[in-house]
Amino acid sequence: MRTVAEVMKSPVVTADPRDTLADVRALSQRRKIRHVPVVDDGKLVGIVTDRTLREASTHPAVYNLLLDLLASLDRGTVEQIMVRGEEVITVPPDISVKGAARLMRERKVGCLPVVQEGRLVGIVTTSDLLAVLSDQDE
């Protein structure tokens, strides 16, 4: 049985809660990633996805900034829009790939931060699971 630890990405590209949305957007584009876990003092505190970045312009915290300045992504912070703490669906590194895939499908998420003893140790995405599936046929 393959586990998430075998397919997860590590080290993980992360953001700080005080990073600007523009910084995270640039990081996502530069690194070609769609999911950015938010870490504070080594602990996972949230996650920002390409979807949350796209939706940022209608988020109340950012919408008010838009009224003041169209370039609100330079003023808004990750902390204002991230999915927070217990709302972030995580898995341990020893969960099976099948179990991770089932959880992602059931919860309709595109990634699972991998956490061990409260620390972020990796991330597994739908792309990682598709790669495992496609490798099984070869």
PDB file of C-alpha atoms in Angstrom:
ATOM      1  CA  MET A   1       0.000   0.000   0.000  1.00  0.00           C
ATOM      2  CA  ARG A   2       1.450   3.357  -1.040  1.00  0.00           C
ATOM      3  CA  THR A   3       1.233   6.200   1.437  1.00  0.00           C
ATOM      4  CA  VAL A   4       1.016   9.930   1.047  1.00  0.00           C
ATOM      5  CA  ALA A   5       4.561  10.197   2.403  1.00  0.00           C
ATOM      6  CA  GLU A   6       5.725   8.508  -0.811  1.00  0.00           C
ATOM      7  CA  VAL A   7       4.030  10.986  -3.157  1.00  0.00           C
ATOM      8  CA  MET A   8       3.824  14.278  -1.261  1.00  0.00           C
ATOM      9  CA  LYS A   9       5.915  17.308  -2.169  1.00  0.00           C
ATOM     10  CA  SER A  10       8.456  18.304   0.453  1.00  0.00           C
ATOM     11  CA  PRO A  11       9.733  20.802   1.374  1.00  0.00           C
ATOM     12  CA  VAL A  12       6.554  22.797   0.901  1.00  0.00           C
ATOM     13  CA  VAL A  13       6.358  26.308  -0.538  1.00  0.00           C
ATOM     14  CA  THR A  14       4.559  28.293   2.173  1.00  0.00           C
ATOM     15  CA  ALA A  15       3.324  31.783   2.974  1.00  0.00           C
ATOM     16  CA  ASP A  16       3.287  33.816   6.155  1.00  0.00           C
ATOM     17  CA  PRO A  17      -0.094  35.165   7.368  1.00  0.00           C
ATOM     18  CA  ARG A  18       1.232  38.711   7.014  1.00  0.00           C
ATOM     19  CA  ASP A  19       2.340  38.286   3.365  1.00  0.00           C
ATOM     20  CA  THR A  20       0.446  40.406   0.891  1.00  0.00           C
ATOM     21  CA  LEU A  21      -1.938  38.804  -1.553  1.00  0.00           C
ATOM     22  CA  ALA A  22       0.169  40.202  -4.385  1.00  0.00           C
ATOM     23  CA  ASP A  23       3.218  38.416  -2.970  1.00  0.00           C
ATOM     24  CA  VAL A  24       1.392  35.085  -2.762  1.00  0.00           C
ATOM     25  CA  ARG A  25      -0.063  35.521  -6.233  1.00  0.00           C
ATOM     26  CA  ALA A  26       3.428  36.209  -7.610  1.00  0.00           C
ATOM     27  CA  LEU A  27       4.827  33.223  -5.692  1.00  0.00           C
ATOM     28  CA  SER A  28       2.093  30.969  -7.067  1.00  0.00           C
ATOM     29  CA  GLN A  29       2.769  32.097 -10.605  1.00  0.00           C
ATOM     30  CA  ARG A  30       6.551  31.901 -10.276  1.00  0.00           C
ATOM     31  CA  ARG A  31       6.538  28.423  -8.707  1.00  0.00           C
ATOM     32  CA  LYS A  32       3.584  27.229 -10.841  1.00  0.00           C
ATOM     33  CA  ILE A  33       1.599  26.063  -7.816  1.00  0.00           C
ATOM     34  CA  ARG A  34      -2.084  26.414  -6.943  1.00  0.00           C
ATOM     35  CA  HIS A  35      -2.022  25.691  -3.205  1.00  0.00           C
ATOM     36  CA  VAL A  36       0.009  27.622  -0.629  1.00  0.00           C
ATOM     37  CA  PRO A  37      -0.146  26.487   2.998  1.00  0.00           C
ATOM     38  CA  VAL A  38       0.126  29.355   5.487  1.00  0.00           C
ATOM     39  CA  VAL A  39       2.593  28.713   8.301  1.00  0.00           C
ATOM     40  CA  ASP A  40       3.224  30.774  11.428  1.00  0.00           C
ATOM     41  CA  ASP A  41       6.157  29.767  13.632  1.00  0.00           C
ATOM     42  CA  GLY A  42       6.326  26.390  11.896  1.00  0.00           C
ATOM     43  CA  LYS A  43       2.650  25.601  12.497  1.00  0.00           C
ATOM     44  CA  LEU A  44       0.040  25.274   9.754  1.00  0.00           C
ATOM     45  CA  VAL A  45      -2.520  28.042  10.349  1.00  0.00           C
ATOM     46  CA  GLY A  46      -4.331  28.123   7.009  1.00  0.00           C
ATOM     47  CA  ILE A  47      -4.149  27.687   3.256  1.00  0.00           C
ATOM     48  CA  VAL A  48      -4.557  29.949   0.238  1.00  0.00           C
ATOM     49  CA  THR A  49      -5.507  28.417  -3.086  1.00  0.00           C
ATOM     50  CA  ASP A  50      -5.817  29.794  -6.576  1.00  0.00           C
ATOM     51  CA  ARG A  51      -9.558  29.887  -5.924  1.00  0.00           C
ATOM     52  CA  THR A  52      -9.249  31.983  -2.740  1.00  0.00           C
ATOM     53  CA  LEU A  53      -6.948  34.377  -4.590  1.00  0.00           C
ATOM     54  CA  ARG A  54      -9.457  34.698  -7.439  1.00  0.00           C
ATOM     55  CA  GLU A  55     -12.265  35.237  -4.955  1.00  0.00           C
ATOM     56  CA  ALA A  56     -10.249  37.805  -2.982  1.00  0.00           C
ATOM     57  CA  SER A  57     -11.715  40.700  -4.924  1.00  0.00           C
ATOM     58  CA  THR A  58     -15.175  39.901  -3.540  1.00  0.00           C
ATOM     59  CA  HIS A  59     -14.028  38.977  -0.006  1.00  0.00           C
ATOM     60  CA  PRO A  60     -15.401  41.603   2.424  1.00  0.00           C
ATOM     61  CA  ALA A  61     -11.939  42.376   3.813  1.00  0.00           C
ATOM     62  CA  VAL A  62     -10.594  43.052   0.335  1.00  0.00           C
ATOM     63  CA  TYR A  63     -13.770  44.511  -1.159  1.00  0.00           C
ATOM     64  CA  ASN A  64     -13.546  47.436   1.265  1.00  0.00           C
ATOM     65  CA  LEU A  65      -9.974  47.987   0.138  1.00  0.00           C
ATOM     66  CA  LEU A  66     -11.125  47.936  -3.489  1.00  0.00           C
ATOM     67  CA  LEU A  67     -13.305  50.908  -2.778  1.00  0.00           C
ATOM     68  CA  ASP A  68     -10.172  52.793  -1.718  1.00  0.00           C
ATOM     69  CA  LEU A  69      -7.709  51.409  -4.214  1.00  0.00           C
ATOM     70  CA  LEU A  70      -8.088  49.144  -7.245  1.00  0.00           C
ATOM     71  CA  ALA A  71      -4.710  47.563  -6.567  1.00  0.00           C
ATOM     72  CA  SER A  72      -5.887  46.111  -3.251  1.00  0.00           C
ATOM     73  CA  LEU A  73      -3.759  43.001  -3.612  1.00  0.00           C
ATOM     74  CA  ASP A  74      -0.807  45.146  -2.548  1.00  0.00           C
ATOM     75  CA  ARG A  75      -2.577  46.026   0.705  1.00  0.00           C
ATOM     76  CA  GLY A  76      -4.550  42.917   1.585  1.00  0.00           C
ATOM     77  CA  THR A  77      -2.829  40.146   3.518  1.00  0.00           C
ATOM     78  CA  VAL A  78      -2.985  36.389   3.297  1.00  0.00           C
ATOM     79  CA  GLU A  79      -4.368  36.278   6.821  1.00  0.00           C
ATOM     80  CA  GLN A  80      -7.485  38.133   5.689  1.00  0.00           C
ATOM     81  CA  ILE A  81      -8.576  35.530   3.119  1.00  0.00           C
ATOM     82  CA  MET A  82      -6.929  32.216   4.025  1.00  0.00           C
ATOM     83  CA  VAL A  83      -8.928  29.161   4.995  1.00  0.00           C
ATOM     84  CA  ARG A  84      -8.137  28.928   8.699  1.00  0.00           C
ATOM     85  CA  GLY A  85      -6.822  26.339  11.116  1.00  0.00           C
ATOM     86  CA  GLU A  86      -9.309  23.554  11.719  1.00  0.00           C
ATOM     87  CA  GLU A  87     -11.101  24.313   8.438  1.00  0.00           C
ATOM     88  CA  VAL A  88      -7.968  23.146   6.595  1.00  0.00           C
ATOM     89  CA  ILE A  89      -8.273  19.447   5.842  1.00  0.00           C
ATOM     90  CA  THR A  90      -4.960  17.749   6.608  1.00  0.00           C
ATOM     91  CA  VAL A  91      -3.607  14.209   6.608  1.00  0.00           C
ATOM     92  CA  PRO A  92      -0.764  12.377   8.326  1.00  0.00           C
ATOM     93  CA  PRO A  93       2.099  11.084   6.156  1.00  0.00           C
ATOM     94  CA  ASP A  94       1.118   7.446   6.691  1.00  0.00           C
ATOM     95  CA  ILE A  95      -2.380   7.703   5.187  1.00  0.00           C
ATOM     96  CA  SER A  96      -2.778   5.614   2.047  1.00  0.00           C
ATOM     97  CA  VAL A  97      -2.905   7.300  -1.340  1.00  0.00           C
ATOM     98  CA  LYS A  98      -6.350   5.762  -1.798  1.00  0.00           C
ATOM     99  CA  GLY A  99      -7.494   7.212   1.528  1.00  0.00           C
ATOM    100  CA  ALA A 100      -6.146  10.639   0.578  1.00  0.00           C
ATOM    101  CA  ALA A 101      -7.868  10.485  -2.811  1.00  0.00           C
ATOM    102  CA  ARG A 102     -11.171   9.504  -1.169  1.00  0.00           C
ATOM    103  CA  LEU A 103     -10.888  12.369   1.320  1.00  0.00           C
ATOM    104  CA  MET A 104     -10.092  14.887  -1.433  1.00  0.00           C
ATOM    105  CA  ARG A 105     -13.088  13.706  -3.451  1.00  0.00           C
ATOM    106  CA  GLU A 106     -15.459  13.710  -0.462  1.00  0.00           C
ATOM    107  CA  ARG A 107     -14.381  17.123   0.793  1.00  0.00           C
ATOM    108  CA  LYS A 108     -13.978  18.592  -2.718  1.00  0.00           C
ATOM    109  CA  VAL A 109     -10.448  19.901  -2.139  1.00  0.00           C
ATOM    110  CA  GLY A 110      -7.513  20.019  -4.528  1.00  0.00           C
ATOM    111  CA  CYS A 111      -4.778  19.472  -1.969  1.00  0.00           C
ATOM    112  CA  LEU A 112      -4.064  18.064   1.447  1.00  0.00           C
ATOM    113  CA  PRO A 113      -1.343  19.540   3.624  1.00  0.00           C
ATOM    114  CA  VAL A 114       0.551  16.667   5.277  1.00  0.00           C
ATOM    115  CA  VAL A 115       1.025  17.295   9.006  1.00  0.00           C
ATOM    116  CA  GLN A 116       2.994  15.309  11.556  1.00  0.00           C
ATOM    117  CA  GLU A 117       3.050  16.275  15.248  1.00  0.00           C
ATOM    118  CA  GLY A 118       1.498  19.634  14.383  1.00  0.00           C
ATOM    119  CA  ARG A 119       4.154  20.500  11.790  1.00  0.00           C
ATOM    120  CA  LEU A 120       3.704  20.800   8.032  1.00  0.00           C
ATOM    121  CA  VAL A 121       5.894  18.132   6.401  1.00  0.00           C
ATOM    122  CA  GLY A 122       4.501  18.017   2.867  1.00  0.00           C
ATOM    123  CA  ILE A 123       1.577  18.573   0.559  1.00  0.00           C
ATOM    124  CA  VAL A 124      -0.234  16.216  -1.794  1.00  0.00           C
ATOM    125  CA  THR A 125      -2.334  17.529  -4.684  1.00  0.00           C
ATOM    126  CA  THR A 126      -4.720  16.086  -7.217  1.00  0.00           C
ATOM    127  CA  SER A 127      -1.855  16.278  -9.717  1.00  0.00           C
ATOM    128  CA  ASP A 128       0.272  14.052  -7.451  1.00  0.00           C
ATOM    129  CA  LEU A 129      -2.520  11.497  -7.191  1.00  0.00           C
ATOM    130  CA  LEU A 130      -3.121  11.556 -10.939  1.00  0.00           C
ATOM    131  CA  ALA A 131       0.586  10.899 -11.435  1.00  0.00           C
ATOM    132  CA  VAL A 132       0.371   7.845  -9.147  1.00  0.00           C
ATOM    133  CA  LEU A 133      -2.689   6.592 -11.030  1.00  0.00           C
ATOM    134  CA  SER A 134      -1.088   7.069 -14.427  1.00  0.00           C
ATOM    135  CA  ASP A 135       2.135   5.340 -13.273  1.00  0.00           C
ATOM    136  CA  GLN A 136       0.162   2.243 -12.219  1.00  0.00           C
ATOM    137  CA  ASP A 137      -0.717   1.469 -15.837  1.00  0.00           C
ATOM    138  CA  GLU A 138       2.892   1.485 -16.972  1.00  0.00           C
TER     139      GLU A 138
END
